[in-house]
């Protein structure tokens, strides 16, 4: 059904599963950027990178903006020298971007199963998948809850592997008191896609402490040109000269997008509090239903609640697909995160993968759905979802 039909046919307004939280602050910032005459990467983007690094609160950290998290993951792996013949371990319970960037470089993603509790990458499965060709691990902080990074980093160190964190869901997330982005991996990549915890429309950020990697990411972000457009713009000396030192990419973030990002970042603590509140209201409102509720963060850790994912218990009176349909008929949008990668034709066929290799992801996938959770959602909106689930499942 088209969105418009859905809006009109529902007795109450349609509740999407996600919605960006944008107001006059972002609109005014974009207008100011447009009026300034400088719309591509420039001073506003520099400011956004500075503000983002400052938010993570570690002086030696570099934040490098890109036009998507996908681009950031690609650049991080490229900068670490991943190439043909290499293997990179990726959880099957993720978006295709995590694995596709490995293919961009001619390397092979090796999919592994996830943990049945939090649905993050299963470290025993990682260990079992390591071969002499393995070069890196890409953990995904699923739904906004950090992986067990102490154990993962120790495992990587033992085997001499690089770690690039896909933190598309995990801003801001704390792991044992430390922000994701500062945990000591080679690089962490955040997403500012429209449905993430903060947005720039499209955008992403690579965060690293490694100055060599940072230099390479900056270089490859903009055509492999040794001196970026910003330097030429601010330079007082004649600045027509530049050198191409590598076959780079076109992955820079615009000042228009960064203007949105600066404003979103100023609200991120409020956004995070509201998400936590909504998650707690779901936990309370859904208790007693035949649902497995999401895993919670441990002591001194926090959950970003990008996604609130429930799993139907075996005794539930209807299946996942029927529940999604029934909720949709009540004007409630849901989604599924994710159709595991090994189920998609490309990954299944190119990796000769069978569902039996991923029993946990298979079992989770059959029973999972993502409920609406976004900062502009009111308590009354959420009560509609809770009431509908009681009607359908009690
Ligand atoms: C959204 C997402 C990405 C890609 O982010 P973009 O900014 O859209 O490129 C990567 N990994 C995961 C797990 C995601 O959910």
mmCIF file of C-alpha atoms and ligand atoms in Angstrom:
data_model
loop_
_atom_site.group_PDB
_atom_site.id
_atom_site.type_symbol
_atom_site.label_atom_id
_atom_site.label_comp_id
_atom_site.label_asym_id
_atom_site.label_seq_id
_atom_site.Cartn_x
_atom_site.Cartn_y
_atom_site.Cartn_z
ATOM 1 C CA UNK A 1 0.000 0.000 0.000
ATOM 2 C CA UNK A 2 1.318 3.482 -0.776
ATOM 3 C CA UNK A 3 2.114 5.609 2.263
ATOM 4 C CA UNK A 4 -0.672 8.055 1.412
ATOM 5 C CA UNK A 5 -3.342 5.315 1.229
ATOM 6 C CA UNK A 6 -2.124 3.955 4.505
ATOM 7 C CA UNK A 7 -2.362 7.367 6.155
ATOM 8 C CA UNK A 8 -5.901 7.832 4.887
ATOM 9 C CA UNK A 9 -7.225 4.358 5.606
ATOM 10 C CA UNK A 10 -6.012 4.204 9.199
ATOM 11 C CA UNK A 11 -8.481 5.558 11.729
ATOM 12 C CA UNK A 12 -5.579 7.055 13.646
ATOM 13 C CA UNK A 13 -2.492 8.571 12.024
ATOM 14 C CA UNK A 14 0.034 6.029 10.783
ATOM 15 C CA UNK A 15 2.898 5.447 13.224
ATOM 16 C CA UNK A 16 6.138 4.822 11.355
ATOM 17 C CA UNK A 17 8.804 2.631 12.977
ATOM 18 C CA UNK A 18 11.317 5.501 12.785
ATOM 19 C CA UNK A 19 11.204 9.249 12.108
ATOM 20 C CA UNK A 20 13.923 11.937 12.136
ATOM 21 C CA UNK A 21 13.682 14.659 14.803
ATOM 22 C CA UNK A 22 14.327 17.912 12.941
ATOM 23 C CA UNK A 23 13.134 21.390 13.876
ATOM 24 C CA UNK A 24 13.910 25.050 13.140
ATOM 25 C CA UNK A 25 17.472 24.743 14.491
ATOM 26 C CA UNK A 26 18.456 22.401 11.638
ATOM 27 C CA UNK A 27 16.354 24.299 9.085
ATOM 28 C CA UNK A 28 17.920 27.646 10.036
ATOM 29 C CA UNK A 29 21.418 26.151 9.985
ATOM 30 C CA UNK A 30 20.870 24.762 6.487
ATOM 31 C CA UNK A 31 19.490 28.091 5.265
ATOM 32 C CA UNK A 32 22.504 29.905 6.720
ATOM 33 C CA UNK A 33 24.803 27.455 4.954
ATOM 34 C CA UNK A 34 22.996 27.950 1.652
ATOM 35 C CA UNK A 35 23.206 31.733 2.034
ATOM 36 C CA UNK A 36 26.924 31.561 2.862
ATOM 37 C CA UNK A 37 27.806 30.552 -0.686
ATOM 38 C CA UNK A 38 29.871 27.531 0.495
ATOM 39 C CA UNK A 39 27.774 24.382 0.259
ATOM 40 C CA UNK A 40 30.239 21.532 -0.145
ATOM 41 C CA UNK A 41 32.900 20.377 2.357
ATOM 42 C CA UNK A 42 34.290 23.404 4.192
ATOM 43 C CA UNK A 43 34.261 25.224 7.519
ATOM 44 C CA UNK A 44 30.929 23.826 8.744
ATOM 45 C CA UNK A 45 32.141 20.273 8.136
ATOM 46 C CA UNK A 46 35.368 21.044 10.016
ATOM 47 C CA UNK A 47 33.237 22.291 12.894
ATOM 48 C CA UNK A 48 31.054 19.162 12.833
ATOM 49 C CA UNK A 49 34.120 16.901 12.948
ATOM 50 C CA UNK A 50 35.548 18.926 15.811
ATOM 51 C CA UNK A 51 32.267 18.838 17.754
ATOM 52 C CA UNK A 52 31.858 15.094 17.189
ATOM 53 C CA UNK A 53 35.378 14.297 18.427
ATOM 54 C CA UNK A 54 34.814 16.619 21.403
ATOM 55 C CA UNK A 55 31.600 14.783 22.271
ATOM 56 C CA UNK A 56 33.488 11.491 22.452
ATOM 57 C CA UNK A 57 35.840 13.329 24.792
ATOM 58 C CA UNK A 58 39.269 11.970 23.889
ATOM 59 C CA UNK A 59 41.830 14.526 22.704
ATOM 60 C CA UNK A 60 43.843 12.117 20.521
ATOM 61 C CA UNK A 61 40.773 10.942 18.618
ATOM 62 C CA UNK A 62 40.245 12.025 15.011
ATOM 63 C CA UNK A 63 36.753 12.267 13.548
ATOM 64 C CA UNK A 64 36.600 12.198 9.749
ATOM 65 C CA UNK A 65 33.239 12.870 8.159
ATOM 66 C CA UNK A 66 32.031 10.947 5.112
ATOM 67 C CA UNK A 67 28.854 10.905 3.047
ATOM 68 C CA UNK A 68 27.686 7.561 4.506
ATOM 69 C CA UNK A 69 28.740 4.948 7.017
ATOM 70 C CA UNK A 70 29.145 2.597 4.076
ATOM 71 C CA UNK A 71 31.788 4.949 2.652
ATOM 72 C CA UNK A 72 33.414 5.156 6.084
ATOM 73 C CA UNK A 73 33.613 1.383 6.479
ATOM 74 C CA UNK A 74 35.096 1.124 2.980
ATOM 75 C CA UNK A 75 37.729 3.779 3.714
ATOM 76 C CA UNK A 76 38.636 2.260 7.075
ATOM 77 C CA UNK A 77 39.265 -1.177 5.540
ATOM 78 C CA UNK A 78 41.104 0.365 2.590
ATOM 79 C CA UNK A 79 43.295 2.331 4.959
ATOM 80 C CA UNK A 80 44.159 -0.849 6.854
ATOM 81 C CA UNK A 81 45.327 -2.433 3.620
ATOM 82 C CA UNK A 82 42.586 -5.039 3.222
ATOM 83 C CA UNK A 83 42.681 -6.415 -0.329
ATOM 84 C CA UNK A 84 42.344 -9.436 -2.606
ATOM 85 C CA UNK A 85 42.922 -12.762 -0.884
ATOM 86 C CA UNK A 86 42.046 -11.382 2.556
ATOM 87 C CA UNK A 87 39.136 -12.512 4.715
ATOM 88 C CA UNK A 88 37.130 -10.273 7.026
ATOM 89 C CA UNK A 89 34.769 -11.720 9.632
ATOM 90 C CA UNK A 90 31.280 -10.137 9.695
ATOM 91 C CA UNK A 91 28.112 -11.133 11.585
ATOM 92 C CA UNK A 92 25.267 -12.391 9.389
ATOM 93 C CA UNK A 93 22.786 -10.319 11.436
ATOM 94 C CA UNK A 94 23.553 -6.959 9.838
ATOM 95 C CA UNK A 95 22.826 -4.696 6.905
ATOM 96 C CA UNK A 96 24.475 -5.600 3.615
ATOM 97 C CA UNK A 97 26.765 -2.536 3.826
ATOM 98 C CA UNK A 98 28.944 -4.191 6.481
ATOM 99 C CA UNK A 99 29.814 -7.048 4.128
ATOM 100 C CA UNK A 100 29.696 -5.297 0.749
ATOM 101 C CA UNK A 101 32.579 -2.945 1.576
ATOM 102 C CA UNK A 102 34.803 -6.018 1.964
ATOM 103 C CA UNK A 103 33.877 -7.010 -1.594
ATOM 104 C CA UNK A 104 34.643 -3.464 -2.853
ATOM 105 C CA UNK A 105 38.263 -4.241 -1.944
ATOM 106 C CA UNK A 106 38.278 -7.666 -3.557
ATOM 107 C CA UNK A 107 38.446 -9.375 -0.170
ATOM 108 C CA UNK A 108 36.045 -12.017 1.149
ATOM 109 C CA UNK A 109 33.569 -11.402 3.976
ATOM 110 C CA UNK A 110 33.202 -14.494 6.146
ATOM 111 C CA UNK A 111 29.767 -14.486 7.768
ATOM 112 C CA UNK A 112 29.348 -15.861 11.274
ATOM 113 C CA UNK A 113 26.425 -16.477 13.612
ATOM 114 C CA UNK A 114 25.310 -14.289 16.515
ATOM 115 C CA UNK A 115 24.668 -14.732 20.214
ATOM 116 C CA UNK A 116 21.081 -15.767 21.076
ATOM 117 C CA UNK A 117 20.828 -13.210 23.896
ATOM 118 C CA UNK A 118 21.878 -9.817 22.502
ATOM 119 C CA UNK A 119 22.225 -10.921 18.857
ATOM 120 C CA UNK A 120 25.721 -9.429 18.624
ATOM 121 C CA UNK A 121 28.520 -11.369 16.906
ATOM 122 C CA UNK A 122 29.264 -14.724 18.566
ATOM 123 C CA UNK A 123 32.910 -14.712 19.632
ATOM 124 C CA UNK A 124 33.193 -18.502 19.600
ATOM 125 C CA UNK A 125 31.962 -18.409 15.985
ATOM 126 C CA UNK A 126 34.557 -15.712 15.216
ATOM 127 C CA UNK A 127 37.320 -17.851 16.675
ATOM 128 C CA UNK A 128 36.171 -20.870 14.677
ATOM 129 C CA UNK A 129 36.099 -18.840 11.434
ATOM 130 C CA UNK A 130 39.712 -17.595 11.654
ATOM 131 C CA UNK A 131 42.002 -18.905 8.893
ATOM 132 C CA UNK A 132 45.524 -17.899 7.818
ATOM 133 C CA UNK A 133 43.864 -15.430 5.420
ATOM 134 C CA UNK A 134 41.799 -13.640 8.092
ATOM 135 C CA UNK A 135 42.850 -10.001 8.447
ATOM 136 C CA UNK A 136 40.048 -8.239 10.319
ATOM 137 C CA UNK A 137 36.837 -8.497 12.323
ATOM 138 C CA UNK A 138 33.912 -6.093 11.858
ATOM 139 C CA UNK A 139 31.652 -6.257 14.915
ATOM 140 C CA UNK A 140 28.249 -4.560 14.646
ATOM 141 C CA UNK A 141 26.806 -3.071 17.828
ATOM 142 C CA UNK A 142 23.402 -4.497 17.057
ATOM 143 C CA UNK A 143 20.402 -2.235 17.799
ATOM 144 C CA UNK A 144 22.668 0.054 19.838
ATOM 145 C CA UNK A 145 24.061 -2.367 22.432
ATOM 146 C CA UNK A 146 27.840 -2.755 22.362
ATOM 147 C CA UNK A 147 29.472 -6.098 21.624
ATOM 148 C CA UNK A 148 31.703 -7.541 24.340
ATOM 149 C CA UNK A 149 34.607 -5.458 23.100
ATOM 150 C CA UNK A 150 37.068 -6.453 25.852
ATOM 151 C CA UNK A 151 36.830 -10.073 24.769
ATOM 152 C CA UNK A 152 36.694 -9.223 21.069
ATOM 153 C CA UNK A 153 39.759 -6.964 21.174
ATOM 154 C CA UNK A 154 41.663 -9.574 23.202
ATOM 155 C CA UNK A 155 40.760 -12.233 20.632
ATOM 156 C CA UNK A 156 41.840 -9.924 17.780
ATOM 157 C CA UNK A 157 45.144 -9.182 19.514
ATOM 158 C CA UNK A 158 45.803 -12.896 20.064
ATOM 159 C CA UNK A 159 45.389 -13.559 16.350
ATOM 160 C CA UNK A 160 46.959 -10.337 15.048
ATOM 161 C CA UNK A 161 43.680 -9.112 13.507
ATOM 162 C CA UNK A 162 42.435 -5.591 12.814
ATOM 163 C CA UNK A 163 39.070 -4.447 14.195
ATOM 164 C CA UNK A 164 36.705 -2.002 12.487
ATOM 165 C CA UNK A 165 33.532 -1.395 14.486
ATOM 166 C CA UNK A 166 30.286 -0.876 12.578
ATOM 167 C CA UNK A 167 28.704 1.547 15.042
ATOM 168 C CA UNK A 168 25.843 2.582 12.743
ATOM 169 C CA UNK A 169 23.419 1.844 15.597
ATOM 170 C CA UNK A 170 25.596 2.874 18.505
ATOM 171 C CA UNK A 171 25.645 6.615 18.992
ATOM 172 C CA UNK A 172 25.833 7.291 21.827
ATOM 173 C CA UNK A 173 26.569 3.922 23.460
ATOM 174 C CA UNK A 174 28.664 3.304 26.533
ATOM 175 C CA UNK A 175 30.543 0.076 27.111
ATOM 176 C CA UNK A 176 31.840 -0.401 30.665
ATOM 177 C CA UNK A 177 31.953 3.354 31.177
ATOM 178 C CA UNK A 178 33.620 4.155 27.835
ATOM 179 C CA UNK A 179 31.971 5.572 24.730
ATOM 180 C CA UNK A 180 31.812 3.375 21.642
ATOM 181 C CA UNK A 181 34.352 5.107 19.397
ATOM 182 C CA UNK A 182 36.982 5.222 22.134
ATOM 183 C CA UNK A 183 37.309 1.514 22.879
ATOM 184 C CA UNK A 184 40.666 0.953 21.180
ATOM 185 C CA UNK A 185 39.773 -0.733 17.875
ATOM 186 C CA UNK A 186 41.482 0.446 14.689
ATOM 187 C CA UNK A 187 38.429 2.478 13.619
ATOM 188 C CA UNK A 188 34.785 2.992 14.519
ATOM 189 C CA UNK A 189 32.220 4.097 11.949
ATOM 190 C CA UNK A 190 28.944 5.863 12.761
ATOM 191 C CA UNK A 191 25.948 6.458 10.465
ATOM 192 C CA UNK A 192 23.777 9.543 10.113
ATOM 193 C CA UNK A 193 21.270 7.912 7.769
ATOM 194 C CA UNK A 194 17.691 9.194 8.109
ATOM 195 C CA UNK A 195 16.479 6.547 10.585
ATOM 196 C CA UNK A 196 19.549 6.435 12.840
ATOM 197 C CA UNK A 197 19.813 8.005 16.320
ATOM 198 C CA UNK A 198 20.928 11.274 14.719
ATOM 199 C CA UNK A 199 20.843 12.220 11.064
ATOM 200 C CA UNK A 200 22.377 14.452 8.428
ATOM 201 C CA UNK A 201 20.036 13.043 5.745
ATOM 202 C CA UNK A 202 22.900 10.856 4.573
ATOM 203 C CA UNK A 203 26.276 10.852 6.276
ATOM 204 C CA UNK A 204 28.754 9.085 8.486
ATOM 205 C CA UNK A 205 31.835 9.531 10.660
ATOM 206 C CA UNK A 206 35.052 7.544 10.889
ATOM 207 C CA UNK A 207 36.726 7.780 14.277
ATOM 208 C CA UNK A 208 40.287 6.606 14.889
ATOM 209 C CA UNK A 209 43.314 7.222 17.082
ATOM 210 C CA UNK A 210 45.710 5.958 14.414
ATOM 211 C CA UNK A 211 47.252 9.020 12.688
ATOM 212 C CA UNK A 212 48.395 6.986 9.670
ATOM 213 C CA UNK A 213 44.929 5.567 9.138
ATOM 214 C CA UNK A 214 43.368 9.018 9.613
ATOM 215 C CA UNK A 215 45.683 10.487 6.958
ATOM 216 C CA UNK A 216 44.812 7.726 4.495
ATOM 217 C CA UNK A 217 41.052 8.041 5.111
ATOM 218 C CA UNK A 218 41.208 11.816 4.566
ATOM 219 C CA UNK A 219 43.192 11.334 1.368
ATOM 220 C CA UNK A 220 40.989 8.611 -0.119
ATOM 221 C CA UNK A 221 37.801 10.417 0.890
ATOM 222 C CA UNK A 222 38.497 13.059 -1.732
ATOM 223 C CA UNK A 223 39.952 11.550 -4.939
ATOM 224 C CA UNK A 224 43.391 10.793 -3.478
ATOM 225 C CA UNK A 225 44.178 14.499 -3.762
ATOM 226 C CA UNK A 226 47.022 15.472 -1.461
ATOM 227 C CA UNK A 227 45.517 18.821 -0.475
ATOM 228 C CA UNK A 228 41.779 19.105 -0.002
ATOM 229 C CA UNK A 229 39.391 21.674 -1.380
ATOM 230 C CA UNK A 230 39.088 23.253 2.022
ATOM 231 C CA UNK A 231 42.793 24.049 2.165
ATOM 232 C CA UNK A 232 42.629 25.580 -1.274
ATOM 233 C CA UNK A 233 39.635 27.627 -0.242
ATOM 234 C CA UNK A 234 41.221 29.118 2.877
ATOM 235 C CA UNK A 235 44.738 29.397 1.526
ATOM 236 C CA UNK A 236 46.111 32.934 1.118
ATOM 237 C CA UNK A 237 48.713 31.827 -1.382
ATOM 238 C CA UNK A 238 47.784 30.954 -4.966
ATOM 239 C CA UNK A 239 46.278 27.511 -4.532
ATOM 240 C CA UNK A 240 45.690 26.060 -7.961
ATOM 241 C CA UNK A 241 48.257 23.323 -7.443
ATOM 242 C CA UNK A 242 47.359 19.856 -6.196
ATOM 243 C CA UNK A 243 48.627 16.360 -6.688
ATOM 244 C CA UNK A 244 46.745 13.103 -7.108
ATOM 245 C CA UNK A 245 48.698 10.470 -5.200
ATOM 246 C CA UNK A 246 46.156 7.600 -5.263
ATOM 247 C CA UNK A 247 42.974 6.536 -7.084
ATOM 248 C CA UNK A 248 40.641 7.784 -4.373
ATOM 249 C CA UNK A 249 36.899 8.058 -3.929
ATOM 250 C CA UNK A 250 34.272 10.831 -3.688
ATOM 251 C CA UNK A 251 33.057 10.330 -0.152
ATOM 252 C CA UNK A 252 33.144 13.825 1.405
ATOM 253 C CA UNK A 253 30.262 15.211 3.494
ATOM 254 C CA UNK A 254 28.755 18.545 2.437
ATOM 255 C CA UNK A 255 28.510 21.612 4.666
ATOM 256 C CA UNK A 256 24.733 21.464 4.132
ATOM 257 C CA UNK A 257 24.658 18.025 5.764
ATOM 258 C CA UNK A 258 27.182 19.011 8.443
ATOM 259 C CA UNK A 259 25.034 22.008 9.378
ATOM 260 C CA UNK A 260 22.262 19.542 10.232
ATOM 261 C CA UNK A 261 24.731 17.312 12.064
ATOM 262 C CA UNK A 262 25.998 20.081 14.345
ATOM 263 C CA UNK A 263 22.445 20.819 15.482
ATOM 264 C CA UNK A 264 21.535 17.142 15.912
ATOM 265 C CA UNK A 265 24.653 16.574 17.999
ATOM 266 C CA UNK A 266 23.615 19.367 20.369
ATOM 267 C CA UNK A 267 20.410 17.420 21.073
ATOM 268 C CA UNK A 268 21.890 13.938 21.225
ATOM 269 C CA UNK A 269 21.804 13.595 25.020
ATOM 270 C CA UNK A 270 18.124 14.532 25.064
ATOM 271 C CA UNK A 271 17.471 12.123 22.191
ATOM 272 C CA UNK A 272 19.274 9.350 24.088
ATOM 273 C CA UNK A 273 17.299 10.003 27.282
ATOM 274 C CA UNK A 274 14.001 9.869 25.413
ATOM 275 C CA UNK A 275 14.972 6.633 23.663
ATOM 276 C CA UNK A 276 15.920 5.059 26.996
ATOM 277 C CA UNK A 277 12.594 6.208 28.457
ATOM 278 C CA UNK A 278 10.636 4.721 25.553
ATOM 279 C CA UNK A 279 12.536 1.439 25.859
ATOM 280 C CA UNK A 280 11.695 1.277 29.551
ATOM 281 C CA UNK A 281 8.036 2.011 28.819
ATOM 282 C CA UNK A 282 7.992 -0.847 26.290
ATOM 283 C CA UNK A 283 9.675 -3.180 28.780
ATOM 284 C CA UNK A 284 7.006 -2.391 31.373
ATOM 285 C CA UNK A 285 4.050 -2.315 28.969
ATOM 286 C CA UNK A 286 4.924 -5.565 27.204
ATOM 287 C CA UNK A 287 5.850 -7.600 30.277
ATOM 288 C CA UNK A 288 3.777 -10.785 30.490
ATOM 289 C CA UNK A 289 3.129 -11.052 26.740
ATOM 290 C CA UNK A 290 4.617 -13.993 24.819
ATOM 291 C CA UNK A 291 7.535 -11.845 23.697
ATOM 292 C CA UNK A 292 11.242 -11.997 24.354
ATOM 293 C CA UNK A 293 12.194 -8.391 25.118
ATOM 294 C CA UNK A 294 15.547 -6.906 24.038
ATOM 295 C CA UNK A 295 18.742 -7.539 26.002
ATOM 296 C CA UNK A 296 19.687 -4.727 28.370
ATOM 297 C CA UNK A 297 23.063 -3.089 28.869
ATOM 298 C CA UNK A 298 25.239 -4.323 31.726
ATOM 299 C CA UNK A 299 26.661 -2.267 34.571
ATOM 300 C CA UNK A 300 28.289 1.047 33.492
ATOM 301 C CA UNK A 301 27.081 0.412 29.928
ATOM 302 C CA UNK A 302 24.224 2.022 28.004
ATOM 303 C CA UNK A 303 22.058 1.071 25.035
ATOM 304 C CA UNK A 304 21.506 3.633 22.256
ATOM 305 C CA UNK A 305 18.103 2.068 21.441
ATOM 306 C CA UNK A 306 18.406 2.710 17.733
ATOM 307 C CA UNK A 307 16.115 -0.317 17.480
ATOM 308 C CA UNK A 308 13.713 -1.984 19.892
ATOM 309 C CA UNK A 309 13.601 -5.569 18.637
ATOM 310 C CA UNK A 310 11.249 -8.142 20.176
ATOM 311 C CA UNK A 311 11.036 -11.854 19.427
ATOM 312 C CA UNK A 312 7.801 -13.822 19.506
ATOM 313 C CA UNK A 313 7.782 -16.674 21.986
ATOM 314 C CA UNK A 314 6.874 -20.135 20.593
ATOM 315 C CA UNK A 315 3.487 -20.041 22.386
ATOM 316 C CA UNK A 316 2.441 -16.731 20.740
ATOM 317 C CA UNK A 317 -1.000 -17.076 19.061
ATOM 318 C CA UNK A 318 0.245 -15.764 15.709
ATOM 319 C CA UNK A 319 3.460 -15.763 13.732
ATOM 320 C CA UNK A 320 5.768 -12.866 12.970
ATOM 321 C CA UNK A 321 4.478 -12.137 9.460
ATOM 322 C CA UNK A 322 0.842 -12.215 10.628
ATOM 323 C CA UNK A 323 1.673 -9.923 13.540
ATOM 324 C CA UNK A 324 3.358 -7.397 11.236
ATOM 325 C CA UNK A 325 0.291 -7.502 8.985
ATOM 326 C CA UNK A 326 -2.140 -7.059 11.893
ATOM 327 C CA UNK A 327 -0.141 -4.135 13.287
ATOM 328 C CA UNK A 328 -0.017 -2.528 9.866
ATOM 329 C CA UNK A 329 -3.829 -2.795 9.642
ATOM 330 C CA UNK A 330 -3.923 -0.877 12.917
ATOM 331 C CA UNK A 331 -1.724 1.843 11.411
ATOM 332 C CA UNK A 332 1.447 0.745 13.161
ATOM 333 C CA UNK A 333 4.667 0.472 11.191
ATOM 334 C CA UNK A 334 7.265 -2.144 12.070
ATOM 335 C CA UNK A 335 10.315 -3.572 10.391
ATOM 336 C CA UNK A 336 12.679 -6.548 10.598
ATOM 337 C CA UNK A 337 16.350 -6.072 11.456
ATOM 338 C CA UNK A 338 17.691 -7.909 9.739
ATOM 339 C CA UNK A 339 16.986 -10.472 7.084
ATOM 340 C CA UNK A 340 20.303 -12.225 7.807
ATOM 341 C CA UNK A 341 22.835 -11.718 5.041
ATOM 342 C CA UNK A 342 23.164 -15.448 4.354
ATOM 343 C CA UNK A 343 19.500 -15.434 3.241
ATOM 344 C CA UNK A 344 20.078 -12.875 0.486
ATOM 345 C CA UNK A 345 20.744 -14.412 -2.950
ATOM 346 C CA UNK A 346 24.048 -12.617 -3.521
ATOM 347 C CA UNK A 347 25.648 -13.602 -0.207
ATOM 348 C CA UNK A 348 24.084 -17.063 -0.178
ATOM 349 C CA UNK A 349 25.310 -17.898 -3.690
ATOM 350 C CA UNK A 350 28.712 -16.199 -3.608
ATOM 351 C CA UNK A 351 29.563 -17.776 -0.264
ATOM 352 C CA UNK A 352 27.786 -21.125 -0.834
ATOM 353 C CA UNK A 353 25.980 -20.527 2.457
ATOM 354 C CA UNK A 354 23.203 -22.623 3.975
ATOM 355 C CA UNK A 355 20.787 -21.635 6.773
ATOM 356 C CA UNK A 356 22.044 -24.569 8.882
ATOM 357 C CA UNK A 357 25.365 -22.742 9.308
ATOM 358 C CA UNK A 358 23.587 -19.955 11.199
ATOM 359 C CA UNK A 359 21.104 -21.645 13.546
ATOM 360 C CA UNK A 360 20.882 -18.724 15.995
ATOM 361 C CA UNK A 361 20.348 -16.019 13.378
ATOM 362 C CA UNK A 362 17.779 -18.270 11.675
ATOM 363 C CA UNK A 363 15.822 -18.805 14.887
ATOM 364 C CA UNK A 364 15.948 -15.080 15.751
ATOM 365 C CA UNK A 365 14.975 -13.988 12.257
ATOM 366 C CA UNK A 366 11.825 -16.136 12.145
ATOM 367 C CA UNK A 367 10.480 -14.550 15.330
ATOM 368 C CA UNK A 368 11.790 -10.970 15.334
ATOM 369 C CA UNK A 369 10.246 -7.602 14.612
ATOM 370 C CA UNK A 370 11.281 -4.016 15.286
ATOM 371 C CA UNK A 371 8.701 -1.851 17.063
ATOM 372 C CA UNK A 372 8.342 1.912 16.483
ATOM 373 C CA UNK A 373 10.786 3.919 18.583
ATOM 374 C CA UNK A 374 11.768 7.497 17.806
ATOM 375 C CA UNK A 375 12.185 10.646 19.883
ATOM 376 C CA UNK A 376 9.106 12.400 18.495
ATOM 377 C CA UNK A 377 6.926 9.467 19.515
ATOM 378 C CA UNK A 378 4.578 10.503 22.331
ATOM 379 C CA UNK A 379 3.634 8.303 25.282
ATOM 380 C CA UNK A 380 0.150 8.089 23.716
ATOM 381 C CA UNK A 381 1.639 6.892 20.416
ATOM 382 C CA UNK A 382 3.551 4.228 22.256
ATOM 383 C CA UNK A 383 0.493 3.206 24.283
ATOM 384 C CA UNK A 384 -1.271 2.501 20.976
ATOM 385 C CA UNK A 385 1.473 0.049 20.053
ATOM 386 C CA UNK A 386 1.383 -1.586 23.489
ATOM 387 C CA UNK A 387 -2.423 -1.843 23.400
ATOM 388 C CA UNK A 388 -2.381 -3.379 19.922
ATOM 389 C CA UNK A 389 0.170 -5.978 21.017
ATOM 390 C CA UNK A 390 -1.990 -6.861 24.032
ATOM 391 C CA UNK A 391 -5.041 -7.282 21.773
ATOM 392 C CA UNK A 392 -3.129 -9.471 19.356
ATOM 393 C CA UNK A 393 -1.005 -11.542 21.706
ATOM 394 C CA UNK A 394 -2.678 -11.781 25.109
HETATM 395 C C1 LIG B 1 22.509 1.849 8.403
HETATM 396 C C2 LIG B 1 23.596 0.844 8.521
HETATM 397 C C3 LIG B 1 24.782 0.933 7.770
HETATM 398 C C4 LIG B 1 24.957 1.883 6.637
HETATM 399 O O1 LIG B 1 24.856 3.218 6.991
HETATM 400 P P1 LIG B 1 24.790 4.310 5.828
HETATM 401 O O2 LIG B 1 25.130 5.583 6.526
HETATM 402 O O3 LIG B 1 23.400 4.281 5.273
HETATM 403 O O4 LIG B 1 25.810 3.944 4.796
HETATM 404 C C5 LIG B 1 25.794 0.050 8.027
HETATM 405 N N1 LIG B 1 25.654 -0.913 8.951
HETATM 406 C C6 LIG B 1 24.536 -1.055 9.663
HETATM 407 C C7 LIG B 1 24.463 -2.136 10.700
HETATM 408 C C8 LIG B 1 23.462 -0.198 9.462
HETATM 409 O O5 LIG B 1 22.316 -0.376 10.154
#
